[in-house]
Short mmCIF file of N, CA and C in Angstrom, two decimals:
data_model
loop_
_atom_site.label_atom_id
_atom_site.label_comp_id
_atom_site.label_asym_id
_atom_site.label_seq_id
_atom_site.Cartn_x
_atom_site.Cartn_y
_atom_site.Cartn_z
N UNK A 1 0.83 -1.18 0.00
CA UNK A 1 0.00 0.00 0.00
C UNK A 1 0.87 1.24 0.00
N UNK A 2 0.43 2.23 -0.74
CA UNK A 2 1.16 3.47 -0.76
C UNK A 2 0.77 4.35 0.42
N UNK A 3 1.50 5.42 0.59
CA UNK A 3 1.25 6.35 1.69
C UNK A 3 -0.15 6.93 1.60
N UNK A 4 -0.55 7.32 0.39
CA UNK A 4 -1.86 7.94 0.19
C UNK A 4 -2.98 6.99 0.57
N UNK A 5 -2.89 5.74 0.13
CA UNK A 5 -3.97 4.79 0.43
C UNK A 5 -3.98 4.39 1.90
N UNK A 6 -2.81 4.36 2.54
CA UNK A 6 -2.79 4.00 3.96
C UNK A 6 -3.37 5.12 4.82
N UNK A 7 -3.23 6.36 4.40
CA UNK A 7 -3.81 7.49 5.13
C UNK A 7 -5.33 7.45 5.03
N UNK A 8 -5.84 7.11 3.85
CA UNK A 8 -7.28 7.14 3.60
C UNK A 8 -7.99 5.86 3.98
N UNK A 9 -7.24 4.84 4.36
CA UNK A 9 -7.86 3.55 4.68
C UNK A 9 -8.81 3.71 5.86
N UNK A 10 -10.02 3.22 5.69
CA UNK A 10 -11.01 3.28 6.75
C UNK A 10 -11.80 4.57 6.80
N UNK A 11 -11.56 5.48 5.84
CA UNK A 11 -12.29 6.74 5.84
C UNK A 11 -13.52 6.70 4.93
N UNK A 12 -13.66 5.62 4.16
CA UNK A 12 -14.77 5.54 3.22
C UNK A 12 -14.46 6.22 1.90
N UNK A 13 -13.23 6.65 1.72
CA UNK A 13 -12.80 7.32 0.50
C UNK A 13 -11.81 6.43 -0.21
N UNK A 14 -11.97 6.28 -1.51
CA UNK A 14 -11.00 5.49 -2.27
C UNK A 14 -10.56 6.30 -3.48
N UNK A 15 -9.36 6.03 -3.93
CA UNK A 15 -8.80 6.75 -5.07
C UNK A 15 -8.46 5.75 -6.16
N UNK A 16 -8.82 6.07 -7.38
CA UNK A 16 -8.48 5.24 -8.52
C UNK A 16 -7.87 6.12 -9.61
N UNK A 17 -6.66 5.79 -10.01
CA UNK A 17 -6.01 6.59 -11.06
C UNK A 17 -6.76 6.42 -12.38
N UNK A 18 -7.38 5.27 -12.61
CA UNK A 18 -8.13 5.06 -13.85
C UNK A 18 -9.33 5.99 -13.93
N UNK A 19 -10.01 6.18 -12.79
CA UNK A 19 -11.15 7.11 -12.78
C UNK A 19 -10.67 8.54 -12.91
N UNK A 20 -9.54 8.87 -12.28
CA UNK A 20 -9.00 10.23 -12.33
C UNK A 20 -8.61 10.61 -13.76
N UNK A 21 -8.06 9.67 -14.51
CA UNK A 21 -7.63 9.92 -15.89
C UNK A 21 -8.81 9.91 -16.85
N UNK A 22 -9.89 9.24 -16.49
CA UNK A 22 -11.06 9.16 -17.35
C UNK A 22 -11.16 7.87 -18.13
N UNK A 23 -10.29 6.92 -17.81
CA UNK A 23 -10.28 5.64 -18.52
C UNK A 23 -11.56 4.85 -18.28
N UNK A 24 -12.08 4.89 -17.07
CA UNK A 24 -13.29 4.14 -16.74
C UNK A 24 -14.49 4.65 -17.54
N UNK A 25 -14.63 5.96 -17.64
CA UNK A 25 -15.75 6.54 -18.38
C UNK A 25 -15.64 6.23 -19.87
N UNK A 26 -14.43 6.31 -20.41
CA UNK A 26 -14.22 6.01 -21.82
C UNK A 26 -14.57 4.56 -22.13
N UNK A 27 -14.15 3.68 -21.27
CA UNK A 27 -14.42 2.25 -21.45
C UNK A 27 -15.93 1.98 -21.38
N UNK A 28 -16.59 2.63 -20.44
CA UNK A 28 -18.03 2.46 -20.28
C UNK A 28 -18.80 2.97 -21.51
N UNK A 29 -18.42 4.14 -22.00
CA UNK A 29 -19.09 4.71 -23.17
C UNK A 29 -18.87 3.84 -24.41
N UNK A 30 -17.64 3.37 -24.58
CA UNK A 30 -17.34 2.52 -25.74
C UNK A 30 -18.12 1.21 -25.66
N UNK A 31 -18.22 0.66 -24.47
CA UNK A 31 -18.94 -0.59 -24.27
C UNK A 31 -20.41 -0.43 -24.63
N UNK A 32 -21.01 0.66 -24.19
CA UNK A 32 -22.42 0.91 -24.51
C UNK A 32 -22.61 1.14 -26.01
N UNK A 33 -21.66 1.83 -26.60
CA UNK A 33 -21.75 2.17 -28.02
C UNK A 33 -21.71 0.93 -28.91
N UNK A 34 -20.76 0.03 -28.64
CA UNK A 34 -20.61 -1.13 -29.51
C UNK A 34 -21.47 -2.31 -29.06
N UNK A 35 -22.01 -2.24 -27.86
CA UNK A 35 -22.90 -3.29 -27.39
C UNK A 35 -22.22 -4.53 -26.85
N UNK A 36 -20.92 -4.45 -26.60
CA UNK A 36 -20.19 -5.59 -26.06
C UNK A 36 -19.68 -5.21 -24.68
N UNK A 37 -20.11 -5.91 -23.65
CA UNK A 37 -19.67 -5.58 -22.30
C UNK A 37 -18.19 -5.87 -22.09
N UNK A 38 -17.55 -5.09 -21.24
CA UNK A 38 -16.12 -5.26 -20.99
C UNK A 38 -15.85 -5.95 -19.67
N UNK A 39 -16.86 -6.15 -18.87
CA UNK A 39 -16.65 -6.83 -17.59
C UNK A 39 -17.07 -8.29 -17.70
N UNK A 40 -16.53 -9.12 -16.83
CA UNK A 40 -16.87 -10.54 -16.84
C UNK A 40 -18.35 -10.74 -16.54
N UNK A 41 -18.86 -10.01 -15.57
CA UNK A 41 -20.28 -10.13 -15.23
C UNK A 41 -21.17 -9.69 -16.39
N UNK A 42 -20.76 -8.65 -17.08
CA UNK A 42 -21.53 -8.17 -18.21
C UNK A 42 -21.59 -9.19 -19.34
N UNK A 43 -20.45 -9.84 -19.59
CA UNK A 43 -20.40 -10.87 -20.63
C UNK A 43 -21.31 -12.03 -20.25
N UNK A 44 -21.23 -12.47 -18.99
CA UNK A 44 -22.07 -13.58 -18.52
C UNK A 44 -23.55 -13.23 -18.62
N UNK A 45 -23.90 -12.00 -18.25
CA UNK A 45 -25.29 -11.56 -18.31
C UNK A 45 -25.79 -11.53 -19.76
N UNK A 46 -24.95 -11.05 -20.66
CA UNK A 46 -25.34 -10.96 -22.07
C UNK A 46 -25.51 -12.36 -22.67
N UNK A 47 -24.60 -13.28 -22.36
CA UNK A 47 -24.71 -14.65 -22.87
C UNK A 47 -25.97 -15.31 -22.32
N UNK A 48 -26.23 -15.13 -21.04
CA UNK A 48 -27.43 -15.70 -20.42
C UNK A 48 -28.70 -15.18 -21.05
N UNK A 49 -28.75 -13.89 -21.29
CA UNK A 49 -29.94 -13.29 -21.90
C UNK A 49 -30.14 -13.80 -23.32
N UNK A 50 -29.04 -13.97 -24.04
CA UNK A 50 -29.13 -14.48 -25.41
C UNK A 50 -29.64 -15.91 -25.43
N UNK A 51 -29.11 -16.74 -24.53
CA UNK A 51 -29.55 -18.14 -24.47
C UNK A 51 -31.02 -18.24 -24.07
N UNK A 52 -31.43 -17.48 -23.08
CA UNK A 52 -32.84 -17.50 -22.66
C UNK A 52 -33.75 -17.00 -23.78
N UNK A 53 -33.28 -15.98 -24.48
CA UNK A 53 -34.06 -15.47 -25.60
C UNK A 53 -34.22 -16.50 -26.70
N UNK A 54 -33.16 -17.27 -26.94
CA UNK A 54 -33.22 -18.31 -27.97
C UNK A 54 -34.14 -19.45 -27.54
N UNK A 55 -34.11 -19.79 -26.26
CA UNK A 55 -34.94 -20.89 -25.77
C UNK A 55 -36.42 -20.54 -25.70
N UNK A 56 -36.71 -19.36 -25.18
CA UNK A 56 -38.09 -18.99 -24.92
C UNK A 56 -38.66 -17.98 -25.91
N UNK A 57 -37.86 -17.54 -26.85
CA UNK A 57 -38.34 -16.63 -27.87
C UNK A 57 -38.70 -15.26 -27.36
N UNK A 58 -38.04 -14.80 -26.31
CA UNK A 58 -38.33 -13.46 -25.80
C UNK A 58 -37.71 -12.43 -26.71
N UNK A 59 -38.40 -11.32 -26.84
CA UNK A 59 -37.88 -10.26 -27.69
C UNK A 59 -36.88 -9.43 -26.90
N UNK A 60 -36.03 -8.75 -27.65
CA UNK A 60 -35.04 -7.90 -27.01
C UNK A 60 -35.71 -6.66 -26.44
N UNK A 61 -35.11 -6.14 -25.38
CA UNK A 61 -35.62 -4.90 -24.80
C UNK A 61 -35.36 -3.75 -25.76
N UNK A 62 -36.26 -2.81 -25.75
CA UNK A 62 -36.04 -1.62 -26.55
C UNK A 62 -35.05 -0.74 -25.81
N UNK A 63 -33.96 -0.41 -26.45
CA UNK A 63 -32.93 0.40 -25.81
C UNK A 63 -33.04 1.85 -26.19
N UNK A 64 -32.18 2.62 -25.60
CA UNK A 64 -32.12 4.04 -25.91
C UNK A 64 -31.51 4.22 -27.30
N UNK A 65 -31.75 5.38 -27.86
CA UNK A 65 -31.10 5.69 -29.12
C UNK A 65 -29.62 5.89 -28.82
N UNK A 66 -28.79 5.38 -29.69
CA UNK A 66 -27.35 5.47 -29.46
C UNK A 66 -26.86 6.85 -29.87
N UNK A 67 -26.06 7.41 -28.99
CA UNK A 67 -25.48 8.71 -29.26
C UNK A 67 -24.06 8.50 -29.74
N UNK A 68 -23.36 9.57 -29.99
CA UNK A 68 -21.97 9.49 -30.39
C UNK A 68 -21.11 8.93 -29.27
N UNK A 69 -19.92 8.53 -29.60
CA UNK A 69 -19.01 7.91 -28.64
C UNK A 69 -18.66 8.89 -27.52
N UNK A 70 -18.55 10.17 -27.85
CA UNK A 70 -18.17 11.14 -26.82
C UNK A 70 -19.26 12.10 -26.59
#
């Protein structure tokens, strides 16, 4: 642990350099735009929904209109 994280430990505050740089938001926007999840849970959820849709013939949910990447 670094000095910064050891000072903040137990305060309910966490720091992420990825969030500070904007990498998390960019990844999230790109994932929504292309329709492919980037997290393991998202991939599992998408595969499960696809399989259930194929088995039971459920229609896809109507999504929002897609905006630009940024």
